[in-house]
Each structure stands twice: as structure tokens, then as C-alpha cells.
Tab-separated table of C-alpha atoms in Angstrom:
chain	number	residue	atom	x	y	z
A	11	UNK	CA	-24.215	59.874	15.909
A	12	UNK	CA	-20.611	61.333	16.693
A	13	UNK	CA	-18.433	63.557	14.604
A	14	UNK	CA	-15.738	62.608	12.300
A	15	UNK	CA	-12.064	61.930	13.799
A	16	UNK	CA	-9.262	61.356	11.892
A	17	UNK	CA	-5.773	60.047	12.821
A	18	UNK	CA	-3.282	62.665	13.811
A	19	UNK	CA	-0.383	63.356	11.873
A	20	UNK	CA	2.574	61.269	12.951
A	21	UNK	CA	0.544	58.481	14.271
A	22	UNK	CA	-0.412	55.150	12.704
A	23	UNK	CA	-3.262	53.795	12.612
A	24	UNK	CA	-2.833	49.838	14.157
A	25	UNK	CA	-5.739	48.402	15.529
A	26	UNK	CA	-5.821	44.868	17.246
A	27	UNK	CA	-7.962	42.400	15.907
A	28	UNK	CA	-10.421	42.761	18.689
A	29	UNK	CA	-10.069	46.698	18.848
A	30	UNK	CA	-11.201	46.446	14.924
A	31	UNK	CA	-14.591	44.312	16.311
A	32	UNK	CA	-15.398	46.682	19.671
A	33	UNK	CA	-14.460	49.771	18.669
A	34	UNK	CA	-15.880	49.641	14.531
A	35	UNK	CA	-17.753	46.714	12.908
A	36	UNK	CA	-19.568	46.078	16.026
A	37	UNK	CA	-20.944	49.784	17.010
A	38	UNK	CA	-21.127	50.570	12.985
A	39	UNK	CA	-23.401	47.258	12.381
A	40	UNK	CA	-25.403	48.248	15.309
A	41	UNK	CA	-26.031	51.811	15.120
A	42	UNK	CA	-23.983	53.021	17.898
A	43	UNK	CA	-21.450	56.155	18.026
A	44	UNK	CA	-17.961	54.489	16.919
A	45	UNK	CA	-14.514	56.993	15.718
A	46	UNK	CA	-16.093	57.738	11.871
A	47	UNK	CA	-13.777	59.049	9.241
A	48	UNK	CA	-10.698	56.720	10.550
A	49	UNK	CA	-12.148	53.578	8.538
A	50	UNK	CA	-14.015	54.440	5.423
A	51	UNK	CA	-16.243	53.018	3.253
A	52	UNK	CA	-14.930	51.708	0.127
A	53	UNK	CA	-16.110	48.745	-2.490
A	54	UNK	CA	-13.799	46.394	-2.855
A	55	UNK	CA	-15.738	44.451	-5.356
A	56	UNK	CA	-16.089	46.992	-7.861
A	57	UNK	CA	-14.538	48.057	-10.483
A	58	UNK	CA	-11.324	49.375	-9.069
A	59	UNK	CA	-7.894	46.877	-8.930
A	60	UNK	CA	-6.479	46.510	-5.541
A	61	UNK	CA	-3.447	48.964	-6.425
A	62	UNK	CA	-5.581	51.386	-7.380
A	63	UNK	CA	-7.173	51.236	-4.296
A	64	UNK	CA	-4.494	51.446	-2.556
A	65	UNK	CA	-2.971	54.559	-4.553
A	66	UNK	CA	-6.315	56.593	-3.729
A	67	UNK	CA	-5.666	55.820	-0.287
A	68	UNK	CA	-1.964	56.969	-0.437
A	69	UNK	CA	-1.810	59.837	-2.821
A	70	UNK	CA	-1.387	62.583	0.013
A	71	UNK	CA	1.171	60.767	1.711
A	72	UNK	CA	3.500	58.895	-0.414
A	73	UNK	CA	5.673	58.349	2.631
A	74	UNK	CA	3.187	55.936	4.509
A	75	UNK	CA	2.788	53.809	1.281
A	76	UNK	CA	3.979	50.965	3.210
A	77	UNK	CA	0.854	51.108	5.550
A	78	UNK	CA	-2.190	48.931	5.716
A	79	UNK	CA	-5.378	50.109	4.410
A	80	UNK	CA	-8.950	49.998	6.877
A	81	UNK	CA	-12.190	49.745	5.178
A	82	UNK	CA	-15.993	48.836	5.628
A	83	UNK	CA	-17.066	47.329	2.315
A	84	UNK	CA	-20.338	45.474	1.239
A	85	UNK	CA	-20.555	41.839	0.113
A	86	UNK	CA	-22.170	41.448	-2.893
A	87	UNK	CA	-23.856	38.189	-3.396
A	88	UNK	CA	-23.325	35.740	-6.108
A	89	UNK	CA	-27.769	35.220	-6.357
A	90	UNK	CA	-30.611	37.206	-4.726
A	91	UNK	CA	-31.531	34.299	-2.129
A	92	UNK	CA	-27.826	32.405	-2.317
A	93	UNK	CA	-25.473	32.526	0.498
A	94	UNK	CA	-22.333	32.648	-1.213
A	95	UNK	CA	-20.666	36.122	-2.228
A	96	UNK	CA	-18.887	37.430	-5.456
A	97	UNK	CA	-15.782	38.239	-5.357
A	98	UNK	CA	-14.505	39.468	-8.429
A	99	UNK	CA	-12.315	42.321	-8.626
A	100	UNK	CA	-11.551	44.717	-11.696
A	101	UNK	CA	-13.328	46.389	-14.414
A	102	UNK	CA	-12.430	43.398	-16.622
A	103	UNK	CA	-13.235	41.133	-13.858
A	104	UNK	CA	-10.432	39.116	-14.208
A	105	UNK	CA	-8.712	39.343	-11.037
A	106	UNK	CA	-10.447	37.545	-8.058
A	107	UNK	CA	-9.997	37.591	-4.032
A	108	UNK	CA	-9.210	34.095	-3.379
A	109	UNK	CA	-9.921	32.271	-0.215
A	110	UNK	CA	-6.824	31.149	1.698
A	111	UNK	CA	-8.958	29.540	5.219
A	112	UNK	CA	-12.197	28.720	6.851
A	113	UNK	CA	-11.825	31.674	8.646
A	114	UNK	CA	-10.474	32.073	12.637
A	115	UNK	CA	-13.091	33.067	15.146
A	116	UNK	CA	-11.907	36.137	17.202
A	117	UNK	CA	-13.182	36.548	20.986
A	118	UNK	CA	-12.872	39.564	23.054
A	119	UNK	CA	-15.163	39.877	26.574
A	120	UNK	CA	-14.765	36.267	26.982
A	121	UNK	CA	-17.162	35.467	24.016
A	122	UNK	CA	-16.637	35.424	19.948
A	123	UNK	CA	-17.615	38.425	18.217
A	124	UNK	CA	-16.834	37.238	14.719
A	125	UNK	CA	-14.214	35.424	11.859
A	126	UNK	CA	-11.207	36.570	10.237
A	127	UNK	CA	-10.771	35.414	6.517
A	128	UNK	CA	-7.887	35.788	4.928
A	129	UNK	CA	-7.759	35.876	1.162
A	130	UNK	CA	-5.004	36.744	-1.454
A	131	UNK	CA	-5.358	38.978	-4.845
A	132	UNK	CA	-5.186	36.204	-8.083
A	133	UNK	CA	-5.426	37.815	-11.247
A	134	UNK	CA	-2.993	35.309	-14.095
A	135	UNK	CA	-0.771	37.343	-16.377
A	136	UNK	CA	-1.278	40.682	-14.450
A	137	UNK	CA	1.775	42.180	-12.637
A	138	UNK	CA	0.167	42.471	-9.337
A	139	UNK	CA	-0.809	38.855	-9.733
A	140	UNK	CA	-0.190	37.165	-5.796
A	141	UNK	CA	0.582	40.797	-4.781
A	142	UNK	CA	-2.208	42.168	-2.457
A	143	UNK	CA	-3.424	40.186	0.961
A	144	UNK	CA	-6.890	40.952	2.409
A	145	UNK	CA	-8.191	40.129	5.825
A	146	UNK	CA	-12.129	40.277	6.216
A	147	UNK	CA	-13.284	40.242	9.578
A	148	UNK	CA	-16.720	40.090	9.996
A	149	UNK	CA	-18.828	39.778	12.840
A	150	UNK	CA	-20.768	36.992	14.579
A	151	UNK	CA	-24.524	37.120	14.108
A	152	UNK	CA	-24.958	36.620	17.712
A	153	UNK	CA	-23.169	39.931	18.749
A	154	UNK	CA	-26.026	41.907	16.512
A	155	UNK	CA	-28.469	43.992	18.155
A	156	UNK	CA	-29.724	45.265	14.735
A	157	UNK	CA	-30.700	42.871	11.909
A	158	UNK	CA	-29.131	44.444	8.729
A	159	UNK	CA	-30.238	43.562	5.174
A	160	UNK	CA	-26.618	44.058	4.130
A	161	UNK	CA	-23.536	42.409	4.901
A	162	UNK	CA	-21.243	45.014	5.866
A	163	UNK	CA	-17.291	43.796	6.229
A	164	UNK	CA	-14.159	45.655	7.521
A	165	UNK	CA	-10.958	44.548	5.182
A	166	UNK	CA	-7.268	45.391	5.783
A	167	UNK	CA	-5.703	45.356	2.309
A	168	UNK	CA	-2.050	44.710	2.563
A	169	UNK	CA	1.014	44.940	0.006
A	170	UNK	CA	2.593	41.615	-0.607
A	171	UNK	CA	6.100	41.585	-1.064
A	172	UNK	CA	7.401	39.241	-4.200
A	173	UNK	CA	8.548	36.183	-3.276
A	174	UNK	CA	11.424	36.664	-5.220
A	175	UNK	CA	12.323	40.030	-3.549
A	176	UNK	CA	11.710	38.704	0.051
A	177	UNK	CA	13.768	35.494	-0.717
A	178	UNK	CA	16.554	37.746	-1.974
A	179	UNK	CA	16.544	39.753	1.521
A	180	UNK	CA	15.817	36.907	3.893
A	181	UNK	CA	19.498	35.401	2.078
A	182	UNK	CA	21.333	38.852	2.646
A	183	UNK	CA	19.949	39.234	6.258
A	184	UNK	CA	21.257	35.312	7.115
A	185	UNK	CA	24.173	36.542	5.796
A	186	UNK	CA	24.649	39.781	7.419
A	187	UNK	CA	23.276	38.399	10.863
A	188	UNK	CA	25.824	35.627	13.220
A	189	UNK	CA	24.638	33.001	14.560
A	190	UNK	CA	21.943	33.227	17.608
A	191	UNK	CA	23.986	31.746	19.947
A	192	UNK	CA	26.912	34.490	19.265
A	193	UNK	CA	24.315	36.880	19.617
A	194	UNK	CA	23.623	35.822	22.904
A	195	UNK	CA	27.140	35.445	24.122
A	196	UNK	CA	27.989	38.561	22.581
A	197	UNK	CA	25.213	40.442	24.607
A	198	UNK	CA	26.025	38.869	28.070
A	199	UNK	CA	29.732	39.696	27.793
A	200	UNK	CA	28.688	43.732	26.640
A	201	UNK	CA	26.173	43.533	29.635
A	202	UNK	CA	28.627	42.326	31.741
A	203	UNK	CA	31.188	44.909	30.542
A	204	UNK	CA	28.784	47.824	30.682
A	205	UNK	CA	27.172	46.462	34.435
A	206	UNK	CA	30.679	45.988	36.321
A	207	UNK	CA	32.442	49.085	35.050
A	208	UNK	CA	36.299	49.048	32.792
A	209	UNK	CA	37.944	49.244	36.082
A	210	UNK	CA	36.269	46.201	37.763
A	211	UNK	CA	35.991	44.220	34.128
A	212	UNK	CA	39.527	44.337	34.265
A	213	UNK	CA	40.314	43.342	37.853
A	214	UNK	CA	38.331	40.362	36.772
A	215	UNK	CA	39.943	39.494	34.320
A	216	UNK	CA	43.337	39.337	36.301
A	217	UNK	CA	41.390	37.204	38.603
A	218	UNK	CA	40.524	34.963	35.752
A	219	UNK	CA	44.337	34.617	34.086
A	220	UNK	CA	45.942	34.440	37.854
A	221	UNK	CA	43.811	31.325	38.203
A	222	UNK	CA	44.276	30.095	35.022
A	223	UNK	CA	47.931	30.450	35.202
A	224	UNK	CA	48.214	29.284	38.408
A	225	UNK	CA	46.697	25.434	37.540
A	226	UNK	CA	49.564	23.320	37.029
A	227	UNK	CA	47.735	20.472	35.112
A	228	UNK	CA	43.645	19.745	34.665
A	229	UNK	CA	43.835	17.976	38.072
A	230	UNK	CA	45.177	20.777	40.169
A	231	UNK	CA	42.092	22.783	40.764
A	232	UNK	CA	42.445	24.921	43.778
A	233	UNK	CA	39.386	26.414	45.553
A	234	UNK	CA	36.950	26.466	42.310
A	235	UNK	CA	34.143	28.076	44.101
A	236	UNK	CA	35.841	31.287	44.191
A	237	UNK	CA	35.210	32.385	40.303
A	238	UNK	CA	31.791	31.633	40.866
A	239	UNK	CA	31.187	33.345	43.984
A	240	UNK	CA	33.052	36.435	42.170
A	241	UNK	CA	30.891	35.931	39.520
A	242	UNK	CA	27.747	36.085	41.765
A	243	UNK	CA	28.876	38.987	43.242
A	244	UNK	CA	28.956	40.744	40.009
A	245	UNK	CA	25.557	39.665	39.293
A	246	UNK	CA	23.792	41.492	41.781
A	247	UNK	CA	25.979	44.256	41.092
A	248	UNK	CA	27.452	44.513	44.921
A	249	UNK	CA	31.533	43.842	44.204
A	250	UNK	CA	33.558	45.983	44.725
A	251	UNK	CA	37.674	46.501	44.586
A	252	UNK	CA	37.674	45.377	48.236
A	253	UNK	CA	36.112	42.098	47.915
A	254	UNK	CA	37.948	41.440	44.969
A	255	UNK	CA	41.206	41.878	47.409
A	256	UNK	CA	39.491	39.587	49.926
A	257	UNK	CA	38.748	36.929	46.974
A	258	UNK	CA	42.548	36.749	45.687
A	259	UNK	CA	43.786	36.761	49.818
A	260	UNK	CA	41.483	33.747	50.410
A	261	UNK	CA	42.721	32.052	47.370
A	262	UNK	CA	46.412	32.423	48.313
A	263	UNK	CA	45.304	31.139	51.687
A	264	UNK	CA	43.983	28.027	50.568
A	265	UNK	CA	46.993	27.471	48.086
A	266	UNK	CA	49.458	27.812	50.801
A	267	UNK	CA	47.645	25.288	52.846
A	268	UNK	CA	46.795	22.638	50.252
A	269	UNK	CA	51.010	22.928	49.290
């Protein structure tokens, strides 16, 4: 077996859902060399809460307290010969891991390799009640090489923001945030602005009021492919002063013949 690695300082640790399967669960449940020391072993079923999990994991770096936790854990079943699994949490026992789905199968190689279950942290009256997410991805039988007698999990424990808290933000940032489709005309006229250059910009924009100006009544539109001709132009980022010259001369062209 391989040494121990550990994730560099400055870097986070954010695995894909199949990266989690080929690169950890599968090679740990199997036997083979896999990156130890990066996800460690931890009981999630014991007789440690969630947060105080979580605080063990974060106690030498207070400033990544915001990060998801990686473990392998083992599921404890509920009888000797049963299929179903505790999944009490606590000293007290009182808080539970509650089952939110069936569970999604994962595929990576053009096959599945195993579920994801998600599950949420329900412990009534407790403060961290509906606070703590878990995913449990564990891996398809068919992928083992190695029959095991226990089964070994890897979790991601996540913080769960109240739903009071996140509310409260979502309404500030609808506030704070315009409408998308000012966002998006916003953007295309800075883009524009920033591709064509102030001095251009501007000779388009005496283009635009010499035309405007120039239309007696909604009916007297003169030459109307010129704007967007101009406009193409500016698109693919080839106008220039000079055909901006030759744009106004074959305007006043056509308006002295059509009067």
C-alpha cells in the first residue's frame, strides 16, 4: 500500500462524484493503492453529534469552516443477519440521519459503480435540528473484486444553512440584483463600448441621432439597411473611421436621390 498524502495548503479538496468512486471507495473496498490520509476514517454512527464532528475536523483551520467534510465510515446494522442499518446519531441517541431518496446510481467508464443517498440530520428540540446534510455514496456490488464482511461508506457531511437565514438573503440578493433582462442589455452595451473603442462608440452614436433626426415621420425611412450593416461591421470588429465616412456619404446619396 501507498503512503499518506494530504491536501496542500491553499487547495480544496472537491472531488466529483465519480472521482469520489475511482479514485477512493472503489480502490479502498478492494485493496488497491488509493491517496490515504485525504479521506479519513471516522464513525458517523457513534456517539459523536454531527457538529462535533465537524468541529474536530475544523479546529486547525477555522477559516475553511465552510468546507465539506470526506469520510469512510462503517454501517452498523440494525440485527446480525438483517439488511437494514442503524442510523442513530448521538450519545443520547436522539438525533437520527434521515433518509431523503432511494438513492441515484452514479456511472463512470460507461457502467454504474454505485448509489448516492442523501439524508438530512433530525434531532426535535436540538438547535442543530435540520442543520447538517449527508451524502453516502456507496458502491455497487458488481464493481467488487474483494468480498468484504463490512460495509464500508464514504459520506460528505455538509452545513445546512437555516431556512430562515437563507430566506432572509435570497430577499436581499432579489433586491440588490435588476432584472435578468437589464443584466443582459446592460452587458451587450459595456461589450459594445469596451469592443469598438470611445472614439468609434461615439461616431456611432452620431450615426444613430443623424438618422434619427433626419426621419421626418414613421413612414420616411431612408436606406434602413445602413445601421445594420454598421452594426455588423462592428461585430466582427473590422470598422473603422473610414467606413463610417463611406456609410454617412452613401446615406446622403440615397437621400438626395429619393428627394
Amino acid at each position: 500500500m501507498g503512503g499518506y498524502y494530504h491536501v496542500p495548503v491553499g487547495y480544496k479538496f472537491r472531488p466529483s462524484e465519480e472521482e469520489l468512486f475511482l479514485h477512493y471507495l472503489l480502490p479502498r473496498l478492494n485493496g488497491e493503492d488509493y491517496p490515504k490520509g485525504v479521506v479519513p476514517d471516522c464513525d458517523l454512527y457513534g456517539t459523536k453529534e454531527p457538529w462535533e464532528i465537524w468541529r474536530d475536523f475544523h479546529h486547525s483551520s477555522p477559516e475553511d469552516d465552510q468546507e465539506d467534510i470526506y469520510v469512510f465510515t462503517t454501517l452498523k446494522k440494525k440485527t446480525p443477519n438483517g439488511s437494514r442499518f442503524c442510523r442513530t446519531v448521538g450519545a443520547a441517541g436522539t438525533g437520527v440521519w434521515k433518509g431523503e431518496d432511494s438513492g441515484k446510481k452514479i456511472r463512470a467508464c460507461g457502467r454504474v459503480v454505485g448509489i448516492r443517498k442523501r439524508f438530512r440530520y433530525m434531532n426535535p428540540g436540538s438547535p442543530h435540528d435540520d442543520r447538517w446534510i449527508m451524502h453516502e455514496f456507496q458502491v455497487d456490488e458488481s464493481s467488487l473484486r474483494v468480498r468484504n464482511k463490512e460495509t464500508i461508506v464514504l459520506c460528505l457531511v455538509r452545513k445546512k444553512e437555516t431556512s430562515g437565514k437563507r430566506k432572509l438573503e435570497e430577499g436581499q440578493n432579489h433586491e440588490d440584483v435588476p432584472p435578468r433582462g437589464e443584466i443582459q442589455a446592460q452587458q451587450w452595451h459595456d461589450d459594445q463600448q469596451q469592443h469598438i473603442g470611445p472614439s468609434t462608440y461615439d461616431q456611432r452614436r452620431v450615426l444613430e441621432d443623424y438618422l434619427m433626426n433626419d426621419v421626418g415621420d414613421e413612414h420616411d425611412i431612408v436606406n434602413p439597411t445602413l445601421p445594420a450593416q454598421y452594426d455588423q461591421q462592428e461585430h466582427l470588429g473590422t470598422s473603422t473611421d473610414d467606413q463610417l465616412a463611406r456609410f454617412l456619404e452613401d446615406y446622403l446619396v440615397n437621400d438626395v436621390e429619393q428627394n
